[in-house]
């Protein structure tokens, strides 16, 4: 069985775990603390980041987009649409969601890892602005999401699930369509309750 190093709070790991279940791929999921830089993670991924996948022969695969592409390949394209327009839409939604996480997570890291007296608000405002622009773009797109679940759905679910964990009450009012979408998502994908980002 393939092994996945992950963190329960990681939106990228949540995306990968949802994608694996969608593709009916069983994983041995191993929770790791990236701050402590465990040797088994650093051996597999020199960047020390999650998610990191170990194939059955020990070959490491990272980051989340590459892992999801691998799942798509071995599942016969159950995750990523193959039509040109459909592929472009799904990958754009994924990139927007992942980019939104990238911005917002730097806001968290600024507060978590730097002393309060040297927090740089203009910098964190700029990062949060990236997350808000990603949300704005997804808000205008969510009504056109296809019925069939794909990588775009799981990327958005990871992003919004993580925002609900780290920034609850700070994005929903201005993005009512997305707030309604993530609230209803467990009805379409019941495993979300188990796989969503959580402490």
JSON list of C-alpha atoms in Angstrom, two decimals:
[
{"chain": "A", "resi": 1, "resn": "UNK", "atom": "CA", "xyz": [0.00, 0.00, 0.00]},
{"chain": "A", "resi": 2, "resn": "UNK", "atom": "CA", "xyz": [1.26, 3.48, -0.82]},
{"chain": "A", "resi": 3, "resn": "UNK", "atom": "CA", "xyz": [2.12, 5.66, 2.18]},
{"chain": "A", "resi": 4, "resn": "UNK", "atom": "CA", "xyz": [1.11, 9.31, 2.48]},
{"chain": "A", "resi": 5, "resn": "UNK", "atom": "CA", "xyz": [2.82, 11.66, 4.88]},
{"chain": "A", "resi": 6, "resn": "UNK", "atom": "CA", "xyz": [0.30, 14.34, 5.77]},
{"chain": "A", "resi": 7, "resn": "UNK", "atom": "CA", "xyz": [-0.86, 16.83, 8.36]},
{"chain": "A", "resi": 8, "resn": "UNK", "atom": "CA", "xyz": [-4.54, 16.76, 9.41]},
{"chain": "A", "resi": 9, "resn": "UNK", "atom": "CA", "xyz": [-4.72, 20.56, 9.09]},
{"chain": "A", "resi": 10, "resn": "UNK", "atom": "CA", "xyz": [-3.17, 20.75, 5.62]},
{"chain": "A", "resi": 11, "resn": "UNK", "atom": "CA", "xyz": [-5.55, 21.81, 2.83]},
{"chain": "A", "resi": 12, "resn": "UNK", "atom": "CA", "xyz": [-3.18, 20.29, 0.27]},
{"chain": "A", "resi": 13, "resn": "UNK", "atom": "CA", "xyz": [-3.17, 16.96, 2.10]},
{"chain": "A", "resi": 14, "resn": "UNK", "atom": "CA", "xyz": [-6.96, 17.11, 2.33]},
{"chain": "A", "resi": 15, "resn": "UNK", "atom": "CA", "xyz": [-7.14, 17.58, -1.45]},
{"chain": "A", "resi": 16, "resn": "UNK", "atom": "CA", "xyz": [-4.88, 14.58, -2.00]},
{"chain": "A", "resi": 17, "resn": "UNK", "atom": "CA", "xyz": [-6.76, 12.35, 0.42]},
{"chain": "A", "resi": 18, "resn": "UNK", "atom": "CA", "xyz": [-10.11, 13.27, -1.15]},
{"chain": "A", "resi": 19, "resn": "UNK", "atom": "CA", "xyz": [-8.69, 12.63, -4.60]},
{"chain": "A", "resi": 20, "resn": "UNK", "atom": "CA", "xyz": [-7.38, 9.22, -3.53]},
{"chain": "A", "resi": 21, "resn": "UNK", "atom": "CA", "xyz": [-10.76, 8.15, -2.17]},
{"chain": "A", "resi": 22, "resn": "UNK", "atom": "CA", "xyz": [-12.47, 9.41, -5.33]},
{"chain": "A", "resi": 23, "resn": "UNK", "atom": "CA", "xyz": [-10.10, 7.25, -7.38]},
{"chain": "A", "resi": 24, "resn": "UNK", "atom": "CA", "xyz": [-10.60, 4.27, -5.01]},
{"chain": "A", "resi": 25, "resn": "UNK", "atom": "CA", "xyz": [-6.94, 4.29, -4.02]},
{"chain": "A", "resi": 26, "resn": "UNK", "atom": "CA", "xyz": [-6.12, 3.04, -0.52]},
{"chain": "A", "resi": 27, "resn": "UNK", "atom": "CA", "xyz": [-3.37, 4.87, 1.34]},
{"chain": "A", "resi": 28, "resn": "UNK", "atom": "CA", "xyz": [-1.45, 4.28, 4.54]},
{"chain": "A", "resi": 29, "resn": "UNK", "atom": "CA", "xyz": [-1.77, 7.81, 5.93]},
{"chain": "A", "resi": 30, "resn": "UNK", "atom": "CA", "xyz": [0.93, 8.83, 8.40]},
{"chain": "A", "resi": 31, "resn": "UNK", "atom": "CA", "xyz": [0.47, 12.10, 10.27]},
{"chain": "A", "resi": 32, "resn": "UNK", "atom": "CA", "xyz": [3.72, 14.03, 10.71]},
{"chain": "A", "resi": 33, "resn": "UNK", "atom": "CA", "xyz": [4.74, 17.29, 12.38]},
{"chain": "A", "resi": 34, "resn": "UNK", "atom": "CA", "xyz": [6.58, 19.24, 9.70]},
{"chain": "A", "resi": 35, "resn": "UNK", "atom": "CA", "xyz": [7.95, 21.74, 12.22]},
{"chain": "A", "resi": 36, "resn": "UNK", "atom": "CA", "xyz": [9.97, 18.99, 13.91]},
{"chain": "A", "resi": 37, "resn": "UNK", "atom": "CA", "xyz": [11.27, 17.87, 10.50]},
{"chain": "A", "resi": 38, "resn": "UNK", "atom": "CA", "xyz": [11.04, 14.10, 11.06]},
{"chain": "A", "resi": 39, "resn": "UNK", "atom": "CA", "xyz": [13.77, 12.09, 9.35]},
{"chain": "A", "resi": 40, "resn": "UNK", "atom": "CA", "xyz": [11.32, 9.86, 7.49]},
{"chain": "A", "resi": 41, "resn": "UNK", "atom": "CA", "xyz": [9.73, 12.90, 5.85]},
{"chain": "A", "resi": 42, "resn": "UNK", "atom": "CA", "xyz": [13.02, 14.59, 4.98]},
{"chain": "A", "resi": 43, "resn": "UNK", "atom": "CA", "xyz": [14.32, 11.35, 3.50]},
{"chain": "A", "resi": 44, "resn": "UNK", "atom": "CA", "xyz": [11.29, 11.20, 1.21]},
{"chain": "A", "resi": 45, "resn": "UNK", "atom": "CA", "xyz": [11.05, 14.91, 0.47]},
{"chain": "A", "resi": 46, "resn": "UNK", "atom": "CA", "xyz": [14.05, 17.23, 0.90]},
{"chain": "A", "resi": 47, "resn": "UNK", "atom": "CA", "xyz": [11.65, 20.16, 1.21]},
{"chain": "A", "resi": 48, "resn": "UNK", "atom": "CA", "xyz": [10.10, 18.60, 4.32]},
{"chain": "A", "resi": 49, "resn": "UNK", "atom": "CA", "xyz": [6.59, 19.42, 3.13]},
{"chain": "A", "resi": 50, "resn": "UNK", "atom": "CA", "xyz": [3.30, 17.56, 3.15]},
{"chain": "A", "resi": 51, "resn": "UNK", "atom": "CA", "xyz": [1.69, 15.87, 1.44]},
{"chain": "A", "resi": 52, "resn": "UNK", "atom": "CA", "xyz": [4.42, 13.50, 0.30]},
{"chain": "A", "resi": 53, "resn": "UNK", "atom": "CA", "xyz": [3.57, 10.13, -1.21]},
{"chain": "A", "resi": 54, "resn": "UNK", "atom": "CA", "xyz": [5.73, 7.01, -1.11]},
{"chain": "A", "resi": 55, "resn": "UNK", "atom": "CA", "xyz": [4.97, 4.50, -3.85]},
{"chain": "A", "resi": 56, "resn": "UNK", "atom": "CA", "xyz": [5.06, 0.79, -3.16]},
{"chain": "A", "resi": 57, "resn": "UNK", "atom": "CA", "xyz": [8.69, 0.62, -4.29]},
{"chain": "A", "resi": 58, "resn": "UNK", "atom": "CA", "xyz": [9.65, 3.55, -2.06]},
{"chain": "A", "resi": 59, "resn": "UNK", "atom": "CA", "xyz": [9.74, 6.18, -4.81]},
{"chain": "A", "resi": 60, "resn": "UNK", "atom": "CA", "xyz": [8.67, 9.56, -3.36]},
{"chain": "A", "resi": 61, "resn": "UNK", "atom": "CA", "xyz": [6.15, 11.79, -5.13]},
{"chain": "A", "resi": 62, "resn": "UNK", "atom": "CA", "xyz": [5.40, 15.41, -4.22]},
{"chain": "A", "resi": 63, "resn": "UNK", "atom": "CA", "xyz": [3.74, 18.04, -4.22]},
{"chain": "A", "resi": 64, "resn": "UNK", "atom": "CA", "xyz": [-0.09, 17.81, -4.12]},
{"chain": "A", "resi": 65, "resn": "UNK", "atom": "CA", "xyz": [-0.60, 18.57, -7.82]},
{"chain": "A", "resi": 66, "resn": "UNK", "atom": "CA", "xyz": [1.93, 15.96, -8.89]},
{"chain": "A", "resi": 67, "resn": "UNK", "atom": "CA", "xyz": [0.44, 13.39, -6.51]},
{"chain": "A", "resi": 68, "resn": "UNK", "atom": "CA", "xyz": [-3.06, 14.05, -7.84]},
{"chain": "A", "resi": 69, "resn": "UNK", "atom": "CA", "xyz": [-1.83, 13.77, -11.43]},
{"chain": "A", "resi": 70, "resn": "UNK", "atom": "CA", "xyz": [-0.30, 10.41, -10.52]},
{"chain": "A", "resi": 71, "resn": "UNK", "atom": "CA", "xyz": [-3.61, 9.24, -9.04]},
{"chain": "A", "resi": 72, "resn": "UNK", "atom": "CA", "xyz": [-5.35, 10.35, -12.22]},
{"chain": "A", "resi": 73, "resn": "UNK", "atom": "CA", "xyz": [-2.91, 8.39, -14.39]},
{"chain": "A", "resi": 74, "resn": "UNK", "atom": "CA", "xyz": [-3.18, 5.14, -12.46]},
{"chain": "A", "resi": 75, "resn": "UNK", "atom": "CA", "xyz": [-6.97, 5.37, -12.15]},
{"chain": "A", "resi": 76, "resn": "UNK", "atom": "CA", "xyz": [-7.67, 5.83, -15.84]},
{"chain": "A", "resi": 77, "resn": "UNK", "atom": "CA", "xyz": [-8.37, 9.58, -15.61]},
{"chain": "A", "resi": 78, "resn": "UNK", "atom": "CA", "xyz": [-11.03, 9.51, -12.91]},
{"chain": "A", "resi": 79, "resn": "UNK", "atom": "CA", "xyz": [-9.82, 12.81, -11.47]},
{"chain": "A", "resi": 80, "resn": "UNK", "atom": "CA", "xyz": [-8.80, 15.20, -14.25]},
{"chain": "A", "resi": 81, "resn": "UNK", "atom": "CA", "xyz": [-11.12, 15.77, -17.24]},
{"chain": "A", "resi": 82, "resn": "UNK", "atom": "CA", "xyz": [-9.49, 15.01, -20.58]},
{"chain": "A", "resi": 83, "resn": "UNK", "atom": "CA", "xyz": [-11.39, 17.34, -22.91]},
{"chain": "A", "resi": 84, "resn": "UNK", "atom": "CA", "xyz": [-9.44, 20.50, -23.65]},
{"chain": "A", "resi": 85, "resn": "UNK", "atom": "CA", "xyz": [-11.99, 22.97, -22.24]},
{"chain": "A", "resi": 86, "resn": "UNK", "atom": "CA", "xyz": [-12.84, 20.75, -19.27]},
{"chain": "A", "resi": 87, "resn": "UNK", "atom": "CA", "xyz": [-9.17, 20.13, -18.46]},
{"chain": "A", "resi": 88, "resn": "UNK", "atom": "CA", "xyz": [-8.40, 23.84, -18.59]},
{"chain": "A", "resi": 89, "resn": "UNK", "atom": "CA", "xyz": [-11.35, 24.72, -16.34]},
{"chain": "A", "resi": 90, "resn": "UNK", "atom": "CA", "xyz": [-10.49, 22.09, -13.72]},
{"chain": "A", "resi": 91, "resn": "UNK", "atom": "CA", "xyz": [-6.79, 22.95, -13.62]},
{"chain": "A", "resi": 92, "resn": "UNK", "atom": "CA", "xyz": [-7.52, 26.68, -13.44]},
{"chain": "A", "resi": 93, "resn": "UNK", "atom": "CA", "xyz": [-9.87, 26.13, -10.49]},
{"chain": "A", "resi": 94, "resn": "UNK", "atom": "CA", "xyz": [-7.22, 23.99, -8.80]},
{"chain": "A", "resi": 95, "resn": "UNK", "atom": "CA", "xyz": [-4.49, 26.58, -9.38]},
{"chain": "A", "resi": 96, "resn": "UNK", "atom": "CA", "xyz": [-6.71, 29.39, -8.07]},
{"chain": "A", "resi": 97, "resn": "UNK", "atom": "CA", "xyz": [-7.57, 27.42, -4.94]},
{"chain": "A", "resi": 98, "resn": "UNK", "atom": "CA", "xyz": [-3.99, 26.38, -4.27]},
{"chain": "A", "resi": 99, "resn": "UNK", "atom": "CA", "xyz": [-2.79, 29.94, -4.84]},
{"chain": "A", "resi": 100, "resn": "UNK", "atom": "CA", "xyz": [-5.38, 31.24, -2.40]},
{"chain": "A", "resi": 101, "resn": "UNK", "atom": "CA", "xyz": [-4.06, 28.82, 0.21]},
{"chain": "A", "resi": 102, "resn": "UNK", "atom": "CA", "xyz": [-0.49, 29.93, -0.49]},
{"chain": "A", "resi": 103, "resn": "UNK", "atom": "CA", "xyz": [-1.40, 33.52, 0.32]},
{"chain": "A", "resi": 104, "resn": "UNK", "atom": "CA", "xyz": [-3.51, 32.85, 3.39]},
{"chain": "A", "resi": 105, "resn": "UNK", "atom": "CA", "xyz": [-1.11, 30.35, 4.92]},
{"chain": "A", "resi": 106, "resn": "UNK", "atom": "CA", "xyz": [1.65, 32.96, 4.93]},
{"chain": "A", "resi": 107, "resn": "UNK", "atom": "CA", "xyz": [-0.60, 35.13, 7.09]},
{"chain": "A", "resi": 108, "resn": "UNK", "atom": "CA", "xyz": [-0.85, 32.25, 9.56]},
{"chain": "A", "resi": 109, "resn": "UNK", "atom": "CA", "xyz": [2.90, 31.66, 9.48]},
{"chain": "A", "resi": 110, "resn": "UNK", "atom": "CA", "xyz": [3.66, 35.35, 10.08]},
{"chain": "A", "resi": 111, "resn": "UNK", "atom": "CA", "xyz": [1.69, 35.21, 13.33]},
{"chain": "A", "resi": 112, "resn": "UNK", "atom": "CA", "xyz": [2.88, 31.76, 14.33]},
{"chain": "A", "resi": 113, "resn": "UNK", "atom": "CA", "xyz": [6.60, 32.01, 13.70]},
{"chain": "A", "resi": 114, "resn": "UNK", "atom": "CA", "xyz": [7.53, 35.68, 14.03]},
{"chain": "A", "resi": 115, "resn": "UNK", "atom": "CA", "xyz": [7.40, 37.70, 17.27]},
{"chain": "A", "resi": 116, "resn": "UNK", "atom": "CA", "xyz": [4.48, 40.11, 17.38]},
{"chain": "A", "resi": 117, "resn": "UNK", "atom": "CA", "xyz": [6.74, 43.16, 17.56]},
{"chain": "A", "resi": 118, "resn": "UNK", "atom": "CA", "xyz": [8.15, 42.42, 14.09]},
{"chain": "A", "resi": 119, "resn": "UNK", "atom": "CA", "xyz": [4.91, 41.46, 12.35]},
{"chain": "A", "resi": 120, "resn": "UNK", "atom": "CA", "xyz": [4.74, 43.37, 9.06]},
{"chain": "A", "resi": 121, "resn": "UNK", "atom": "CA", "xyz": [1.09, 44.22, 8.40]},
{"chain": "A", "resi": 122, "resn": "UNK", "atom": "CA", "xyz": [1.55, 45.55, 4.85]},
{"chain": "A", "resi": 123, "resn": "UNK", "atom": "CA", "xyz": [3.08, 42.20, 3.91]},
{"chain": "A", "resi": 124, "resn": "UNK", "atom": "CA", "xyz": [0.33, 40.12, 5.55]},
{"chain": "A", "resi": 125, "resn": "UNK", "atom": "CA", "xyz": [-2.32, 42.36, 4.01]},
{"chain": "A", "resi": 126, "resn": "UNK", "atom": "CA", "xyz": [-0.81, 41.67, 0.61]},
{"chain": "A", "resi": 127, "resn": "UNK", "atom": "CA", "xyz": [-0.88, 37.90, 1.21]},
{"chain": "A", "resi": 128, "resn": "UNK", "atom": "CA", "xyz": [-4.46, 38.03, 2.47]},
{"chain": "A", "resi": 129, "resn": "UNK", "atom": "CA", "xyz": [-5.34, 40.05, -0.62]},
{"chain": "A", "resi": 130, "resn": "UNK", "atom": "CA", "xyz": [-4.21, 37.12, -2.76]},
{"chain": "A", "resi": 131, "resn": "UNK", "atom": "CA", "xyz": [-6.52, 34.80, -0.85]},
{"chain": "A", "resi": 132, "resn": "UNK", "atom": "CA", "xyz": [-9.45, 37.20, -1.23]},
{"chain": "A", "resi": 133, "resn": "UNK", "atom": "CA", "xyz": [-8.87, 37.60, -4.96]},
{"chain": "A", "resi": 134, "resn": "UNK", "atom": "CA", "xyz": [-8.82, 33.82, -5.28]},
{"chain": "A", "resi": 135, "resn": "UNK", "atom": "CA", "xyz": [-12.11, 33.66, -3.41]},
{"chain": "A", "resi": 136, "resn": "UNK", "atom": "CA", "xyz": [-13.57, 36.38, -5.62]},
{"chain": "A", "resi": 137, "resn": "UNK", "atom": "CA", "xyz": [-12.61, 34.42, -8.74]},
{"chain": "A", "resi": 138, "resn": "UNK", "atom": "CA", "xyz": [-14.05, 31.18, -7.38]},
{"chain": "A", "resi": 139, "resn": "UNK", "atom": "CA", "xyz": [-17.23, 32.95, -6.25]},
{"chain": "A", "resi": 140, "resn": "UNK", "atom": "CA", "xyz": [-17.88, 33.94, -9.85]},
{"chain": "A", "resi": 141, "resn": "UNK", "atom": "CA", "xyz": [-17.08, 30.43, -11.10]},
{"chain": "A", "resi": 142, "resn": "UNK", "atom": "CA", "xyz": [-18.72, 28.13, -8.55]},
{"chain": "A", "resi": 143, "resn": "UNK", "atom": "CA", "xyz": [-22.13, 28.20, -10.23]},
{"chain": "A", "resi": 144, "resn": "UNK", "atom": "CA", "xyz": [-20.53, 26.67, -13.34]},
{"chain": "A", "resi": 145, "resn": "UNK", "atom": "CA", "xyz": [-18.80, 23.77, -11.59]},
{"chain": "A", "resi": 146, "resn": "UNK", "atom": "CA", "xyz": [-19.67, 20.51, -13.38]},
{"chain": "A", "resi": 147, "resn": "UNK", "atom": "CA", "xyz": [-21.84, 17.88, -11.76]},
{"chain": "A", "resi": 148, "resn": "UNK", "atom": "CA", "xyz": [-19.13, 15.22, -11.98]},
{"chain": "A", "resi": 149, "resn": "UNK", "atom": "CA", "xyz": [-16.55, 15.62, -9.23]},
{"chain": "A", "resi": 150, "resn": "UNK", "atom": "CA", "xyz": [-12.99, 16.34, -10.34]},
{"chain": "A", "resi": 151, "resn": "UNK", "atom": "CA", "xyz": [-9.73, 17.82, -9.09]},
{"chain": "A", "resi": 152, "resn": "UNK", "atom": "CA", "xyz": [-11.21, 21.32, -9.08]},
{"chain": "A", "resi": 153, "resn": "UNK", "atom": "CA", "xyz": [-13.91, 20.34, -6.58]},
{"chain": "A", "resi": 154, "resn": "UNK", "atom": "CA", "xyz": [-11.38, 18.77, -4.22]},
{"chain": "A", "resi": 155, "resn": "UNK", "atom": "CA", "xyz": [-9.00, 21.73, -4.42]},
{"chain": "A", "resi": 156, "resn": "UNK", "atom": "CA", "xyz": [-11.81, 24.17, -3.59]},
{"chain": "A", "resi": 157, "resn": "UNK", "atom": "CA", "xyz": [-13.02, 21.93, -0.76]},
{"chain": "A", "resi": 158, "resn": "UNK", "atom": "CA", "xyz": [-9.52, 21.80, 0.72]},
{"chain": "A", "resi": 159, "resn": "UNK", "atom": "CA", "xyz": [-9.16, 25.57, 0.46]},
{"chain": "A", "resi": 160, "resn": "UNK", "atom": "CA", "xyz": [-12.55, 26.45, 1.93]},
{"chain": "A", "resi": 161, "resn": "UNK", "atom": "CA", "xyz": [-12.36, 23.74, 4.57]},
{"chain": "A", "resi": 162, "resn": "UNK", "atom": "CA", "xyz": [-9.02, 25.13, 5.72]},
{"chain": "A", "resi": 163, "resn": "UNK", "atom": "CA", "xyz": [-10.31, 28.73, 5.68]},
{"chain": "A", "resi": 164, "resn": "UNK", "atom": "CA", "xyz": [-13.22, 27.60, 7.83]},
{"chain": "A", "resi": 165, "resn": "UNK", "atom": "CA", "xyz": [-10.68, 26.21, 10.27]},
{"chain": "A", "resi": 166, "resn": "UNK", "atom": "CA", "xyz": [-8.21, 29.13, 10.32]},
{"chain": "A", "resi": 167, "resn": "UNK", "atom": "CA", "xyz": [-10.27, 32.17, 9.24]},
{"chain": "A", "resi": 168, "resn": "UNK", "atom": "CA", "xyz": [-13.83, 31.38, 10.23]},
{"chain": "A", "resi": 169, "resn": "UNK", "atom": "CA", "xyz": [-16.09, 34.43, 9.88]},
{"chain": "A", "resi": 170, "resn": "UNK", "atom": "CA", "xyz": [-13.57, 36.38, 7.79]},
{"chain": "A", "resi": 171, "resn": "UNK", "atom": "CA", "xyz": [-14.56, 35.38, 4.25]},
{"chain": "A", "resi": 172, "resn": "UNK", "atom": "CA", "xyz": [-18.06, 33.89, 4.16]},
{"chain": "A", "resi": 173, "resn": "UNK", "atom": "CA", "xyz": [-20.24, 37.02, 4.13]},
{"chain": "A", "resi": 174, "resn": "UNK", "atom": "CA", "xyz": [-18.61, 38.42, 1.00]},
{"chain": "A", "resi": 175, "resn": "UNK", "atom": "CA", "xyz": [-18.60, 35.02, -0.70]},
{"chain": "A", "resi": 176, "resn": "UNK", "atom": "CA", "xyz": [-22.06, 33.59, -0.05]},
{"chain": "A", "resi": 177, "resn": "UNK", "atom": "CA", "xyz": [-22.04, 31.18, -3.00]},
{"chain": "A", "resi": 178, "resn": "UNK", "atom": "CA", "xyz": [-18.84, 29.57, -1.82]},
{"chain": "A", "resi": 179, "resn": "UNK", "atom": "CA", "xyz": [-20.07, 29.45, 1.78]},
{"chain": "A", "resi": 180, "resn": "UNK", "atom": "CA", "xyz": [-23.21, 27.66, 0.61]},
{"chain": "A", "resi": 181, "resn": "UNK", "atom": "CA", "xyz": [-21.19, 25.34, -1.64]},
{"chain": "A", "resi": 182, "resn": "UNK", "atom": "CA", "xyz": [-18.85, 24.14, 1.09]},
{"chain": "A", "resi": 183, "resn": "UNK", "atom": "CA", "xyz": [-21.76, 23.70, 3.50]},
{"chain": "A", "resi": 184, "resn": "UNK", "atom": "CA", "xyz": [-23.50, 21.44, 0.97]},
{"chain": "A", "resi": 185, "resn": "UNK", "atom": "CA", "xyz": [-20.38, 19.62, -0.22]},
{"chain": "A", "resi": 186, "resn": "UNK", "atom": "CA", "xyz": [-20.63, 16.75, 2.32]},
{"chain": "A", "resi": 187, "resn": "UNK", "atom": "CA", "xyz": [-23.93, 15.79, 0.73]},
{"chain": "A", "resi": 188, "resn": "UNK", "atom": "CA", "xyz": [-22.15, 15.23, -2.59]},
{"chain": "A", "resi": 189, "resn": "UNK", "atom": "CA", "xyz": [-19.00, 13.81, -1.05]},
{"chain": "A", "resi": 190, "resn": "UNK", "atom": "CA", "xyz": [-19.80, 12.23, 2.34]},
{"chain": "A", "resi": 191, "resn": "UNK", "atom": "CA", "xyz": [-16.14, 11.45, 3.12]},
{"chain": "A", "resi": 192, "resn": "UNK", "atom": "CA", "xyz": [-15.43, 15.17, 3.38]},
{"chain": "A", "resi": 193, "resn": "UNK", "atom": "CA", "xyz": [-16.32, 15.10, 7.07]},
{"chain": "A", "resi": 194, "resn": "UNK", "atom": "CA", "xyz": [-13.45, 12.66, 7.68]},
{"chain": "A", "resi": 195, "resn": "UNK", "atom": "CA", "xyz": [-10.93, 14.15, 5.24]},
{"chain": "A", "resi": 196, "resn": "UNK", "atom": "CA", "xyz": [-11.44, 17.89, 5.62]},
{"chain": "A", "resi": 197, "resn": "UNK", "atom": "CA", "xyz": [-8.70, 19.98, 7.29]},
{"chain": "A", "resi": 198, "resn": "UNK", "atom": "CA", "xyz": [-9.04, 19.73, 11.05]},
{"chain": "A", "resi": 199, "resn": "UNK", "atom": "CA", "xyz": [-7.02, 20.17, 14.22]}
]
